[in-house]
């Protein structure tokens, strides 16, 4: 599951990678129920979901029964009670002061969700009804330091960091995948 997830993050789908992904999903789908760890089921679902659109050949032989199992495990995870961080609460309070209708910790772990009515401005005309058909959905994500890493792959870069020179952070894999899932 870790390998399938990592390859999905990388988005490099040559013939060897497709073959490996097919073998991973075939092996996983052959396991008895309960053998796959929950975290691995989540990784496989995320990979399957994205590969279905990005590289259908990699998942074309995955049994429907197995995909339903993975989706069920994912939906259970997403329905858990979520708690907003202080930063997310501050964003929510600011939106409240601006009278922008929104929801915290919405579907698929969106930090703050806003639905703009058709031809809506970015202010108080946001829809409070999240089932609106013609609305434009906006996900507001606040990514703190745990979503990034600074790559210091050379002694020179490490020395630069120690001298206070900023090096561009790199987005971690779970954040890259979340952005893609949100799209």
PDB file of C-alpha atoms in Angstrom:
ATOM      1  CA  UNK A   1       0.000   0.000   0.000  1.00  0.00           C
ATOM      2  CA  UNK A   2       2.845   2.384   0.818  1.00  0.00           C
ATOM      3  CA  UNK A   3       4.457   1.774  -2.566  1.00  0.00           C
ATOM      4  CA  UNK A   4       1.171   2.259  -4.470  1.00  0.00           C
ATOM      5  CA  UNK A   5       0.492   5.457  -2.542  1.00  0.00           C
ATOM      6  CA  UNK A   6       4.026   6.775  -3.145  1.00  0.00           C
ATOM      7  CA  UNK A   7       3.878   6.032  -6.865  1.00  0.00           C
ATOM      8  CA  UNK A   8       0.533   7.816  -7.053  1.00  0.00           C
ATOM      9  CA  UNK A   9       2.049  10.879  -5.373  1.00  0.00           C
ATOM     10  CA  UNK A  10       4.915  10.869  -7.888  1.00  0.00           C
ATOM     11  CA  UNK A  11       2.580  10.654 -10.924  1.00  0.00           C
ATOM     12  CA  UNK A  12       5.160   8.768 -13.010  1.00  0.00           C
ATOM     13  CA  UNK A  13       3.249   6.000 -14.781  1.00  0.00           C
ATOM     14  CA  UNK A  14       5.496   4.122 -17.196  1.00  0.00           C
ATOM     15  CA  UNK A  15       4.828   0.469 -18.154  1.00  0.00           C
ATOM     16  CA  UNK A  16       6.874  -0.919 -15.246  1.00  0.00           C
ATOM     17  CA  UNK A  17       5.031   1.252 -12.731  1.00  0.00           C
ATOM     18  CA  UNK A  18       1.645   0.281 -14.165  1.00  0.00           C
ATOM     19  CA  UNK A  19       2.619  -3.398 -13.940  1.00  0.00           C
ATOM     20  CA  UNK A  20       3.759  -2.963 -10.329  1.00  0.00           C
ATOM     21  CA  UNK A  21       0.562  -1.099  -9.378  1.00  0.00           C
ATOM     22  CA  UNK A  22      -1.550  -3.862 -10.943  1.00  0.00           C
ATOM     23  CA  UNK A  23       0.360  -6.480  -8.923  1.00  0.00           C
ATOM     24  CA  UNK A  24      -0.049  -4.483  -5.690  1.00  0.00           C
ATOM     25  CA  UNK A  25      -3.794  -4.123  -6.166  1.00  0.00           C
ATOM     26  CA  UNK A  26      -4.133  -7.776  -7.232  1.00  0.00           C
ATOM     27  CA  UNK A  27      -2.284  -8.975  -4.128  1.00  0.00           C
ATOM     28  CA  UNK A  28      -4.215  -6.652  -1.825  1.00  0.00           C
ATOM     29  CA  UNK A  29      -7.576  -7.643  -3.314  1.00  0.00           C
ATOM     30  CA  UNK A  30      -6.712 -11.323  -2.748  1.00  0.00           C
ATOM     31  CA  UNK A  31      -6.268 -10.822   1.011  1.00  0.00           C
ATOM     32  CA  UNK A  32      -8.940 -11.990   3.379  1.00  0.00           C
ATOM     33  CA  UNK A  33     -11.064  -9.244   4.931  1.00  0.00           C
ATOM     34  CA  UNK A  34      -9.470  -7.807   8.040  1.00  0.00           C
ATOM     35  CA  UNK A  35      -5.911  -8.610   6.948  1.00  0.00           C
ATOM     36  CA  UNK A  36      -5.288  -5.188   5.410  1.00  0.00           C
ATOM     37  CA  UNK A  37      -4.458  -2.592   8.036  1.00  0.00           C
ATOM     38  CA  UNK A  38      -6.798   0.389   8.123  1.00  0.00           C
ATOM     39  CA  UNK A  39      -4.075   2.876   7.142  1.00  0.00           C
ATOM     40  CA  UNK A  40      -3.188   0.688   4.154  1.00  0.00           C
ATOM     41  CA  UNK A  41      -6.832   0.498   3.104  1.00  0.00           C
ATOM     42  CA  UNK A  42      -6.919   4.319   3.166  1.00  0.00           C
ATOM     43  CA  UNK A  43      -3.741   4.538   1.087  1.00  0.00           C
ATOM     44  CA  UNK A  44      -5.082   2.034  -1.424  1.00  0.00           C
ATOM     45  CA  UNK A  45      -8.378   3.913  -1.708  1.00  0.00           C
ATOM     46  CA  UNK A  46      -6.621   7.242  -2.294  1.00  0.00           C
ATOM     47  CA  UNK A  47      -4.399   5.625  -4.914  1.00  0.00           C
ATOM     48  CA  UNK A  48      -7.293   3.832  -6.587  1.00  0.00           C
ATOM     49  CA  UNK A  49      -9.441   6.976  -6.642  1.00  0.00           C
ATOM     50  CA  UNK A  50      -6.742   9.079  -8.307  1.00  0.00           C
ATOM     51  CA  UNK A  51      -5.451   6.338 -10.608  1.00  0.00           C
ATOM     52  CA  UNK A  52      -8.995   5.764 -11.921  1.00  0.00           C
ATOM     53  CA  UNK A  53      -8.755   9.188 -13.541  1.00  0.00           C
ATOM     54  CA  UNK A  54      -4.995   9.651 -14.003  1.00  0.00           C
ATOM     55  CA  UNK A  55      -3.937   6.148 -15.086  1.00  0.00           C
ATOM     56  CA  UNK A  56      -6.917   3.811 -15.557  1.00  0.00           C
ATOM     57  CA  UNK A  57      -4.691   1.026 -16.913  1.00  0.00           C
ATOM     58  CA  UNK A  58      -3.131   0.627 -13.469  1.00  0.00           C
ATOM     59  CA  UNK A  59      -6.459  -0.216 -11.808  1.00  0.00           C
ATOM     60  CA  UNK A  60      -8.536  -1.685 -14.626  1.00  0.00           C
ATOM     61  CA  UNK A  61      -8.407  -5.202 -13.131  1.00  0.00           C
ATOM     62  CA  UNK A  62      -9.249  -4.245  -9.534  1.00  0.00           C
ATOM     63  CA  UNK A  63     -12.392  -6.164  -8.533  1.00  0.00           C
ATOM     64  CA  UNK A  64     -15.427  -3.966  -7.879  1.00  0.00           C
ATOM     65  CA  UNK A  65     -15.995  -5.767  -4.569  1.00  0.00           C
ATOM     66  CA  UNK A  66     -12.530  -4.691  -3.387  1.00  0.00           C
ATOM     67  CA  UNK A  67     -13.021  -1.066  -4.452  1.00  0.00           C
ATOM     68  CA  UNK A  68     -16.299  -0.984  -2.523  1.00  0.00           C
ATOM     69  CA  UNK A  69     -14.484  -2.363   0.538  1.00  0.00           C
ATOM     70  CA  UNK A  70     -11.780   0.330   0.272  1.00  0.00           C
ATOM     71  CA  UNK A  71     -14.333   3.083  -0.277  1.00  0.00           C
ATOM     72  CA  UNK A  72     -16.313   1.895   2.747  1.00  0.00           C
ATOM     73  CA  UNK A  73     -13.186   2.029   4.950  1.00  0.00           C
ATOM     74  CA  UNK A  74     -12.384   5.509   3.616  1.00  0.00           C
ATOM     75  CA  UNK A  75     -15.929   6.774   4.236  1.00  0.00           C
ATOM     76  CA  UNK A  76     -15.803   5.490   7.818  1.00  0.00           C
ATOM     77  CA  UNK A  77     -12.595   7.462   8.358  1.00  0.00           C
ATOM     78  CA  UNK A  78     -14.021  10.629   6.825  1.00  0.00           C
ATOM     79  CA  UNK A  79     -17.187  10.447   8.945  1.00  0.00           C
ATOM     80  CA  UNK A  80     -15.245  10.537  12.214  1.00  0.00           C
ATOM     81  CA  UNK A  81     -15.659  13.548  14.479  1.00  0.00           C
ATOM     82  CA  UNK A  82     -13.088  16.190  13.517  1.00  0.00           C
ATOM     83  CA  UNK A  83     -11.711  19.026  15.589  1.00  0.00           C
ATOM     84  CA  UNK A  84     -10.534  22.264  13.999  1.00  0.00           C
ATOM     85  CA  UNK A  85      -7.147  23.656  14.977  1.00  0.00           C
ATOM     86  CA  UNK A  86      -6.848  27.142  16.481  1.00  0.00           C
ATOM     87  CA  UNK A  87      -5.637  28.464  13.112  1.00  0.00           C
ATOM     88  CA  UNK A  88      -8.687  26.994  11.364  1.00  0.00           C
ATOM     89  CA  UNK A  89     -10.952  28.447  14.044  1.00  0.00           C
ATOM     90  CA  UNK A  90      -9.345  31.864  13.480  1.00  0.00           C
ATOM     91  CA  UNK A  91     -10.042  31.607   9.734  1.00  0.00           C
ATOM     92  CA  UNK A  92     -13.636  30.629  10.530  1.00  0.00           C
ATOM     93  CA  UNK A  93     -14.054  33.553  12.933  1.00  0.00           C
ATOM     94  CA  UNK A  94     -12.712  35.960  10.308  1.00  0.00           C
ATOM     95  CA  UNK A  95     -15.184  34.589   7.750  1.00  0.00           C
ATOM     96  CA  UNK A  96     -17.974  34.955  10.332  1.00  0.00           C
ATOM     97  CA  UNK A  97     -17.024  38.607  10.855  1.00  0.00           C
ATOM     98  CA  UNK A  98     -17.120  39.062   7.079  1.00  0.00           C
ATOM     99  CA  UNK A  99     -20.530  37.325   7.055  1.00  0.00           C
ATOM    100  CA  UNK A 100     -19.303  34.630   4.658  1.00  0.00           C
ATOM    101  CA  UNK A 101     -21.331  31.438   5.096  1.00  0.00           C
ATOM    102  CA  UNK A 102     -19.010  28.436   5.439  1.00  0.00           C
ATOM    103  CA  UNK A 103     -18.479  25.084   7.133  1.00  0.00           C
ATOM    104  CA  UNK A 104     -15.471  23.820   9.041  1.00  0.00           C
ATOM    105  CA  UNK A 105     -14.028  20.339   8.524  1.00  0.00           C
ATOM    106  CA  UNK A 106     -16.315  19.632   5.600  1.00  0.00           C
ATOM    107  CA  UNK A 107     -16.342  16.567   3.279  1.00  0.00           C
ATOM    108  CA  UNK A 108     -12.977  14.898   2.633  1.00  0.00           C
ATOM    109  CA  UNK A 109     -11.325  16.893   5.439  1.00  0.00           C
ATOM    110  CA  UNK A 110     -11.650  20.285   3.777  1.00  0.00           C
ATOM    111  CA  UNK A 111     -10.535  22.730   6.469  1.00  0.00           C
ATOM    112  CA  UNK A 112     -13.088  25.397   5.553  1.00  0.00           C
ATOM    113  CA  UNK A 113     -15.646  25.017   2.757  1.00  0.00           C
ATOM    114  CA  UNK A 114     -17.495  27.836   1.033  1.00  0.00           C
ATOM    115  CA  UNK A 115     -20.125  27.568  -1.684  1.00  0.00           C
ATOM    116  CA  UNK A 116     -20.556  30.664  -3.798  1.00  0.00           C
ATOM    117  CA  UNK A 117     -23.878  31.114  -5.518  1.00  0.00           C
ATOM    118  CA  UNK A 118     -23.808  31.600  -9.265  1.00  0.00           C
ATOM    119  CA  UNK A 119     -22.547  35.136 -10.046  1.00  0.00           C
ATOM    120  CA  UNK A 120     -21.774  35.590  -6.360  1.00  0.00           C
ATOM    121  CA  UNK A 121     -19.198  38.030  -5.072  1.00  0.00           C
ATOM    122  CA  UNK A 122     -16.643  36.923  -2.495  1.00  0.00           C
ATOM    123  CA  UNK A 123     -18.549  38.345   0.463  1.00  0.00           C
ATOM    124  CA  UNK A 124     -21.807  37.944   2.291  1.00  0.00           C
ATOM    125  CA  UNK A 125     -23.579  36.337  -0.693  1.00  0.00           C
ATOM    126  CA  UNK A 126     -21.983  32.924  -0.122  1.00  0.00           C
ATOM    127  CA  UNK A 127     -24.598  30.195   0.047  1.00  0.00           C
ATOM    128  CA  UNK A 128     -25.536  28.674   3.361  1.00  0.00           C
ATOM    129  CA  UNK A 129     -27.111  25.717   1.519  1.00  0.00           C
ATOM    130  CA  UNK A 130     -24.258  23.352   0.630  1.00  0.00           C
ATOM    131  CA  UNK A 131     -26.476  21.255  -1.640  1.00  0.00           C
ATOM    132  CA  UNK A 132     -26.785  24.108  -4.126  1.00  0.00           C
ATOM    133  CA  UNK A 133     -26.552  22.781  -7.705  1.00  0.00           C
ATOM    134  CA  UNK A 134     -25.098  25.769  -9.567  1.00  0.00           C
ATOM    135  CA  UNK A 135     -22.726  26.897  -6.855  1.00  0.00           C
ATOM    136  CA  UNK A 136     -18.969  27.148  -7.091  1.00  0.00           C
ATOM    137  CA  UNK A 137     -17.283  25.167  -4.327  1.00  0.00           C
ATOM    138  CA  UNK A 138     -14.227  26.708  -2.693  1.00  0.00           C
ATOM    139  CA  UNK A 139     -11.930  24.839  -0.311  1.00  0.00           C
ATOM    140  CA  UNK A 140      -9.902  27.004   2.049  1.00  0.00           C
ATOM    141  CA  UNK A 141      -6.886  25.093   3.317  1.00  0.00           C
ATOM    142  CA  UNK A 142      -4.476  26.279   5.954  1.00  0.00           C
ATOM    143  CA  UNK A 143      -1.311  24.232   5.844  1.00  0.00           C
ATOM    144  CA  UNK A 144       0.938  24.703   8.830  1.00  0.00           C
ATOM    145  CA  UNK A 145       4.526  23.575   9.225  1.00  0.00           C
ATOM    146  CA  UNK A 146       3.643  19.879   9.452  1.00  0.00           C
ATOM    147  CA  UNK A 147       2.719  19.912   5.750  1.00  0.00           C
ATOM    148  CA  UNK A 148       6.208  20.894   4.559  1.00  0.00           C
ATOM    149  CA  UNK A 149       9.850  19.968   4.868  1.00  0.00           C
ATOM    150  CA  UNK A 150      12.987  21.875   4.029  1.00  0.00           C
ATOM    151  CA  UNK A 151      15.314  19.922   1.802  1.00  0.00           C
ATOM    152  CA  UNK A 152      18.935  20.351   2.782  1.00  0.00           C
ATOM    153  CA  UNK A 153      20.572  17.706   0.656  1.00  0.00           C
ATOM    154  CA  UNK A 154      24.034  19.238   0.684  1.00  0.00           C
ATOM    155  CA  UNK A 155      26.341  20.567   3.356  1.00  0.00           C
ATOM    156  CA  UNK A 156      26.136  23.982   1.695  1.00  0.00           C
ATOM    157  CA  UNK A 157      22.323  24.046   1.996  1.00  0.00           C
ATOM    158  CA  UNK A 158      22.499  22.936   5.642  1.00  0.00           C
ATOM    159  CA  UNK A 159      25.036  25.670   6.332  1.00  0.00           C
ATOM    160  CA  UNK A 160      22.733  28.201   4.654  1.00  0.00           C
ATOM    161  CA  UNK A 161      19.830  27.153   6.878  1.00  0.00           C
ATOM    162  CA  UNK A 162      22.021  27.464   9.962  1.00  0.00           C
ATOM    163  CA  UNK A 163      22.979  31.009   8.879  1.00  0.00           C
ATOM    164  CA  UNK A 164      19.273  31.898   8.656  1.00  0.00           C
ATOM    165  CA  UNK A 165      19.000  31.825   4.872  1.00  0.00           C
ATOM    166  CA  UNK A 166      15.597  30.588   3.855  1.00  0.00           C
ATOM    167  CA  UNK A 167      15.349  27.581   1.555  1.00  0.00           C
ATOM    168  CA  UNK A 168      12.054  26.954  -0.181  1.00  0.00           C
ATOM    169  CA  UNK A 169      10.080  24.286   1.664  1.00  0.00           C
ATOM    170  CA  UNK A 170       8.867  21.196  -0.135  1.00  0.00           C
ATOM    171  CA  UNK A 171       5.279  20.004   0.234  1.00  0.00           C
ATOM    172  CA  UNK A 172       5.052  16.556   1.855  1.00  0.00           C
ATOM    173  CA  UNK A 173       3.407  13.653   0.022  1.00  0.00           C
ATOM    174  CA  UNK A 174       0.217  13.558   2.095  1.00  0.00           C
ATOM    175  CA  UNK A 175      -0.401  17.239   1.357  1.00  0.00           C
ATOM    176  CA  UNK A 176       0.303  16.793  -2.369  1.00  0.00           C
ATOM    177  CA  UNK A 177      -2.215  13.960  -2.469  1.00  0.00           C
ATOM    178  CA  UNK A 178      -4.809  15.943  -0.491  1.00  0.00           C
ATOM    179  CA  UNK A 179      -4.596  18.797  -2.992  1.00  0.00           C
ATOM    180  CA  UNK A 180      -5.160  16.341  -5.835  1.00  0.00           C
ATOM    181  CA  UNK A 181      -8.079  14.685  -4.033  1.00  0.00           C
ATOM    182  CA  UNK A 182      -9.678  18.094  -3.471  1.00  0.00           C
ATOM    183  CA  UNK A 183      -9.458  18.920  -7.176  1.00  0.00           C
TER     184      UNK A 183
END
